[in-house]
mmCIF file of C-alpha atoms in Angstrom:
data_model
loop_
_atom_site.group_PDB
_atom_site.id
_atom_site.type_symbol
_atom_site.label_atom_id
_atom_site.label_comp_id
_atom_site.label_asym_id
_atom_site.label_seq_id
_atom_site.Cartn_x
_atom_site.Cartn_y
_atom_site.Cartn_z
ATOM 1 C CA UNK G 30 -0.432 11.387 16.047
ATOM 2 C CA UNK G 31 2.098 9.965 14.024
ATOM 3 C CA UNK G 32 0.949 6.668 12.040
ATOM 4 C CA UNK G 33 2.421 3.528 11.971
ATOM 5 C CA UNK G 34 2.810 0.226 9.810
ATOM 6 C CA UNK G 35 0.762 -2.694 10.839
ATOM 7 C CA UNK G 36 3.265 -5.188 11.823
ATOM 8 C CA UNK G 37 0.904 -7.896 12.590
ATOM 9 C CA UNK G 38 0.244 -10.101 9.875
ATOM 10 C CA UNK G 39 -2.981 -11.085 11.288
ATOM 11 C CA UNK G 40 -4.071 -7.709 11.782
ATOM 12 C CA UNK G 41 -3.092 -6.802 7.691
ATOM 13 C CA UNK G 42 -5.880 -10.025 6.979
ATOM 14 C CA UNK G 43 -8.325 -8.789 8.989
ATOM 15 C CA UNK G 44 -8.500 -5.806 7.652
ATOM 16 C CA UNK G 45 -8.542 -6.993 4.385
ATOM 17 C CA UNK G 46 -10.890 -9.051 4.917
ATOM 18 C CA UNK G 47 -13.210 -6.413 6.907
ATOM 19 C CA UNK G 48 -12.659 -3.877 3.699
ATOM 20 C CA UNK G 49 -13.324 -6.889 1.210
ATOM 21 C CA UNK G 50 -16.682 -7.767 2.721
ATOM 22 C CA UNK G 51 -17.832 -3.783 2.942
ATOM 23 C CA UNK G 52 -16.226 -2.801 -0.225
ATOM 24 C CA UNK G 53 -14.228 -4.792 -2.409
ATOM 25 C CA UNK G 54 -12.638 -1.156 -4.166
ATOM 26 C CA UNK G 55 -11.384 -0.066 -0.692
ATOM 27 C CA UNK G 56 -10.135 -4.140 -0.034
ATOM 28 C CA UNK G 57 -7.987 -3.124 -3.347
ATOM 29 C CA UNK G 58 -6.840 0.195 -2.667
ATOM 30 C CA UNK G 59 -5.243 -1.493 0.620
ATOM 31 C CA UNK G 60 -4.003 -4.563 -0.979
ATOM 32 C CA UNK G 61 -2.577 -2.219 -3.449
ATOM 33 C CA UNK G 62 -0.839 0.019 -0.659
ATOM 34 C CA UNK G 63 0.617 -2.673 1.458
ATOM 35 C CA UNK G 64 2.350 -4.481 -1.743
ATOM 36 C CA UNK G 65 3.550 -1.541 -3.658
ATOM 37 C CA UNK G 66 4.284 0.980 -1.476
ATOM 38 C CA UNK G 67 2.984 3.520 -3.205
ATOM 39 C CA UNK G 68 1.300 7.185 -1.731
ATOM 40 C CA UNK G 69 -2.637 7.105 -1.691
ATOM 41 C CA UNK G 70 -1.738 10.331 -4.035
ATOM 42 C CA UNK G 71 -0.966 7.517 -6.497
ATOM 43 C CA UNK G 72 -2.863 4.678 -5.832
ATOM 44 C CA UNK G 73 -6.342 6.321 -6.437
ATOM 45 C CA UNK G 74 -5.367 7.745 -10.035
ATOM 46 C CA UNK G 75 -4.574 4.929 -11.755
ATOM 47 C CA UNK G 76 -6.248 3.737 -14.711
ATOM 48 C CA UNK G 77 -7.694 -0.068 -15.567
ATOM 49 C CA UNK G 78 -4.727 0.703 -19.030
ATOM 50 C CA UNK G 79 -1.842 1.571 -16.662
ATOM 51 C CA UNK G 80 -1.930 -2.298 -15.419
ATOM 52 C CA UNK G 81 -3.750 -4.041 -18.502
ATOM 53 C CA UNK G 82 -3.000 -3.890 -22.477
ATOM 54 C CA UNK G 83 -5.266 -3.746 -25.025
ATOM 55 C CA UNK G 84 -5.298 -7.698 -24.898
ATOM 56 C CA UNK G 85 -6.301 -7.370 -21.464
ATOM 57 C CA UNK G 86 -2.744 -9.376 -20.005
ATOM 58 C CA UNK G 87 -1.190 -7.538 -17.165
ATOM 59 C CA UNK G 88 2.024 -5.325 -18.717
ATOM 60 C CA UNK G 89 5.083 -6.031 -17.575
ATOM 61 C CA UNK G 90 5.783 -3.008 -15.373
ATOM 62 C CA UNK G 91 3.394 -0.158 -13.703
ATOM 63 C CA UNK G 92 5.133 2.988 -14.335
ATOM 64 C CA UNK G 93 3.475 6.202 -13.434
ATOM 65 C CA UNK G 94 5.259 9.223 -12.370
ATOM 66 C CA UNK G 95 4.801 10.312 -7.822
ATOM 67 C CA UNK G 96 2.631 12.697 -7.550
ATOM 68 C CA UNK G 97 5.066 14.240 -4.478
ATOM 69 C CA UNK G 98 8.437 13.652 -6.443
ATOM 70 C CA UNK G 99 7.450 13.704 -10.005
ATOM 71 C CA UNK G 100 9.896 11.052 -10.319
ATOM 72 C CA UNK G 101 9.338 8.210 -12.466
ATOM 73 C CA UNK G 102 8.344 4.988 -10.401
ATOM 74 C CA UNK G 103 8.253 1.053 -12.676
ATOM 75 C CA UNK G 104 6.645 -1.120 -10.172
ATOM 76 C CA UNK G 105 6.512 -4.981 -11.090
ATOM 77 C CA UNK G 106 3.280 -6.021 -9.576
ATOM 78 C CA UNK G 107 3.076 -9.495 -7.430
ATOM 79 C CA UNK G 108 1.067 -12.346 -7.881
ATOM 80 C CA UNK G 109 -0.974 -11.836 -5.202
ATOM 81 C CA UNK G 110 -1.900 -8.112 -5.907
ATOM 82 C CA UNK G 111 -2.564 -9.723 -10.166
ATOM 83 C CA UNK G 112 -5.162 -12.018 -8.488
ATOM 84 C CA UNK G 113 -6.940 -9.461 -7.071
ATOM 85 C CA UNK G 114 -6.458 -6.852 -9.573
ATOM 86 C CA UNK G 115 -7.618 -9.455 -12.214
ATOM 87 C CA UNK G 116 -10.649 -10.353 -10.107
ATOM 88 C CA UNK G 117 -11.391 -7.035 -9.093
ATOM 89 C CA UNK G 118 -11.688 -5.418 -12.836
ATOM 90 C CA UNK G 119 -13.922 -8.468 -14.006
ATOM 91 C CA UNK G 120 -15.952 -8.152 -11.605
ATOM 92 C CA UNK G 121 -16.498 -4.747 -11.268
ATOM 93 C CA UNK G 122 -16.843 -4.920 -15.494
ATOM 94 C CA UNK G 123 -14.535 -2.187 -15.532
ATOM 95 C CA UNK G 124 -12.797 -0.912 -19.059
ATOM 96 C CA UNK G 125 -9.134 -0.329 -20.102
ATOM 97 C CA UNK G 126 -10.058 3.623 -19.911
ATOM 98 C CA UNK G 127 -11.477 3.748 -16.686
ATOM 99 C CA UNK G 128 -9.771 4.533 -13.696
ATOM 100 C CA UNK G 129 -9.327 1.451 -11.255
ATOM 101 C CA UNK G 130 -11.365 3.063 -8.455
ATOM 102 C CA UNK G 131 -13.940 5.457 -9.617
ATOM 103 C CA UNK G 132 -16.038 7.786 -8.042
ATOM 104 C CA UNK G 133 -19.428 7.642 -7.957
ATOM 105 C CA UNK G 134 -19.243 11.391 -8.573
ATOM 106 C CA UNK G 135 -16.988 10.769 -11.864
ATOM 107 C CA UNK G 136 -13.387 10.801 -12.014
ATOM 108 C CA UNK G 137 -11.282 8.913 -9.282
ATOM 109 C CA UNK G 138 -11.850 8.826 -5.600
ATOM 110 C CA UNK G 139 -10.765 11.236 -3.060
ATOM 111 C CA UNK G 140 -8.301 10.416 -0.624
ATOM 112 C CA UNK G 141 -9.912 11.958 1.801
ATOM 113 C CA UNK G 142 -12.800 9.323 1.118
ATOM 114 C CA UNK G 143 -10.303 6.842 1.333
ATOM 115 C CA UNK G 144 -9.155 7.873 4.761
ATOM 116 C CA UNK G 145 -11.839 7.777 5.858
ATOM 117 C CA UNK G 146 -13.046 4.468 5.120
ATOM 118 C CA UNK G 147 -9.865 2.676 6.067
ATOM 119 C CA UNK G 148 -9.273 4.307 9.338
ATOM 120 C CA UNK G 149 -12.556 3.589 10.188
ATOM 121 C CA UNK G 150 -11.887 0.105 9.667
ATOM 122 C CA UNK G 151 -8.997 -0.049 11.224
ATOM 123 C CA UNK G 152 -10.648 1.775 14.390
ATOM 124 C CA UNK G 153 -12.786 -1.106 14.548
ATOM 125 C CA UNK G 154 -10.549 -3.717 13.751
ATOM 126 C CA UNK G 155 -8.189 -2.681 16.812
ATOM 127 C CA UNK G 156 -5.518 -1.079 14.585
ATOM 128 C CA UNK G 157 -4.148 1.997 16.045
ATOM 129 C CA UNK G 158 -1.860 5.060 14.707
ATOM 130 C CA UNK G 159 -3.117 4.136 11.240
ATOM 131 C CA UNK G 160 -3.488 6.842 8.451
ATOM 132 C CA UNK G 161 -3.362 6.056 4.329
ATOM 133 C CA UNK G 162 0.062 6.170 4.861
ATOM 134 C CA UNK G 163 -0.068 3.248 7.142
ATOM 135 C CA UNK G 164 0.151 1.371 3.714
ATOM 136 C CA UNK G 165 3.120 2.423 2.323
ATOM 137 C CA UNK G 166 4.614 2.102 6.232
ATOM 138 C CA UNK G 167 3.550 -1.198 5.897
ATOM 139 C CA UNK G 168 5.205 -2.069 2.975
ATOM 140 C CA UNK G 169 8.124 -0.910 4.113
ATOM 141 C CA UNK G 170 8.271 -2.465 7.409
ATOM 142 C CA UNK G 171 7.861 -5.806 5.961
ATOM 143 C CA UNK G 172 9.784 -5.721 3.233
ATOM 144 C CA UNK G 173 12.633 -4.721 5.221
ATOM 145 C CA UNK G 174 11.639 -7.292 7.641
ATOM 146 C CA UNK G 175 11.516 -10.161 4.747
ATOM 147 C CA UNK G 176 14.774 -8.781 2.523
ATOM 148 C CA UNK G 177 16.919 -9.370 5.953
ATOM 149 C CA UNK G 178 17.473 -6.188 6.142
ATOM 150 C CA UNK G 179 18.287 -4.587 3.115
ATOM 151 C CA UNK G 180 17.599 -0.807 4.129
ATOM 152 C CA UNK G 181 19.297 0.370 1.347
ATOM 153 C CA UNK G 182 16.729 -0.810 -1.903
ATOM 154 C CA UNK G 183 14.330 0.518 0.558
ATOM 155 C CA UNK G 184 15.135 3.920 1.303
ATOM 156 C CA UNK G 185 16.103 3.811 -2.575
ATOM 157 C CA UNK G 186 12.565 2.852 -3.339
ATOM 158 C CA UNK G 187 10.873 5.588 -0.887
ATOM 159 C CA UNK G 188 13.539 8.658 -1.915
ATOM 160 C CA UNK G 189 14.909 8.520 1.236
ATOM 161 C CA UNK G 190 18.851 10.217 1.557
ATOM 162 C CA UNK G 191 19.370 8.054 4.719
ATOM 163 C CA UNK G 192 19.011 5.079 6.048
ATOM 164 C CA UNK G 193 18.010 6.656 8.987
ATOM 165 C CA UNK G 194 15.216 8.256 8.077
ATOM 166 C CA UNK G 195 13.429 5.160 6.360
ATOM 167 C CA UNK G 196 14.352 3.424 9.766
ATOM 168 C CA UNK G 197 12.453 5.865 11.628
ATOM 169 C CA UNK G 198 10.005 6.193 8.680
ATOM 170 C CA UNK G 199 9.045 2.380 8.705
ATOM 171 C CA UNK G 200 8.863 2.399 12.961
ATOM 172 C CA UNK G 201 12.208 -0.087 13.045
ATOM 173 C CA UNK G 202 13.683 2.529 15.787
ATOM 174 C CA UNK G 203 10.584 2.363 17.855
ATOM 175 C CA UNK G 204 10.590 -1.408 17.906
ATOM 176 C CA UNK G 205 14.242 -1.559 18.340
ATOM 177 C CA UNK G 206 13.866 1.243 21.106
ATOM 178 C CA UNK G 207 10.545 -1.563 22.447
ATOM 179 C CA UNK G 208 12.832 -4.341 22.688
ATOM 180 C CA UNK G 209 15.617 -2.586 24.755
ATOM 181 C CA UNK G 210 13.156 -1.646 27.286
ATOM 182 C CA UNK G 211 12.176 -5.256 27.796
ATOM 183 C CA UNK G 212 15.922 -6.692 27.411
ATOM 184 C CA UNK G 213 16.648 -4.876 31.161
ATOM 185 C CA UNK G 214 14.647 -5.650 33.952
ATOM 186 C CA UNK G 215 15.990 -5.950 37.126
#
């Protein structure tokens, strides 16, 4: 099974929403995949003092280095992923030393945890062909959906070598393939 980006907006709330009212760390993790991109690899290891400064304001830039690439990534976080980052730390009464999501067990959470808990959400929000990397799919699709097209910053931002591949990568050649099949019908 290959897995694909949601590209229903409505779908990306529900889930959201579903995850937020279960567990507001897996609502985050999500929220965090679907508006930077980033692997699960990466998402789960941050810490509260990669986002925050001492003075608890949000720094200007993430920058951590890919797990997969060991290239440096400088992410500028939006305002809608601040809200919820703020909101999640105070409430959660987390510290600047602490990893954002925390295992009970110490340490971060697995991402085998995390599949788990999001595909099973997705199962029974409807959501098919979804994996962790649904997320960064996600981000993909609509970004290059909303930047009109620019597959160039975006196969810059995922490593790609051609434009191609993030095509296929993001599931633009299966929709494009989609819409040809409903262009002809005779």
């Amino acid at each position: 099974m290959t897995v694909e980006p949601i590209r229903e907006k409505s779908k990306i709330k529900q889930l959201y929403q579903y995850l937020n009212g279960s567990d507001p760390k897996y609502a985050l993790i999500f929220k965090f995949g679907i508006n930077t991109g980033l692997r699960i690899s990466d998402i789960i290891c941050i810490k509260v003092n990669d986002i925050f400064n001492e003075k608890w304001h949000f720094k200007e830039y993430l920058i951590l280095n890919e797990r997969k690439t060991a290239k440096e990534k400088k992410i500028k976080l939006n305002d809608t992923l601040r809200r919820c980052l703020h909101h999640y730390v105070k409430t959660q009464h987390l510290a600047l030393e602490d990893y954002l999501f925390p295992s009970q067990k110490g340490g971060y959470i697995g991402r085998i945890q995390v599949y788990r808990v999001l595909k099973g959400a997705a199962t029974i929000m409807g959501i098919e062909n979804f994996g962790t990397h649904s997320l960064r799919k996600t981000w993909g699709y609509w970004t290059y959906k909303i930047s009109k097209y620019n597959i160039g910053l975006i196969m810059d931002t995922f490593n790609h070598c051609s434009p191609s591949i993030t095509l296929r990568y993001i599931g633009i050649n299966q929709d494009q393939k989609d819409e040809l099949y409903s262009i002809v019908q005779l």
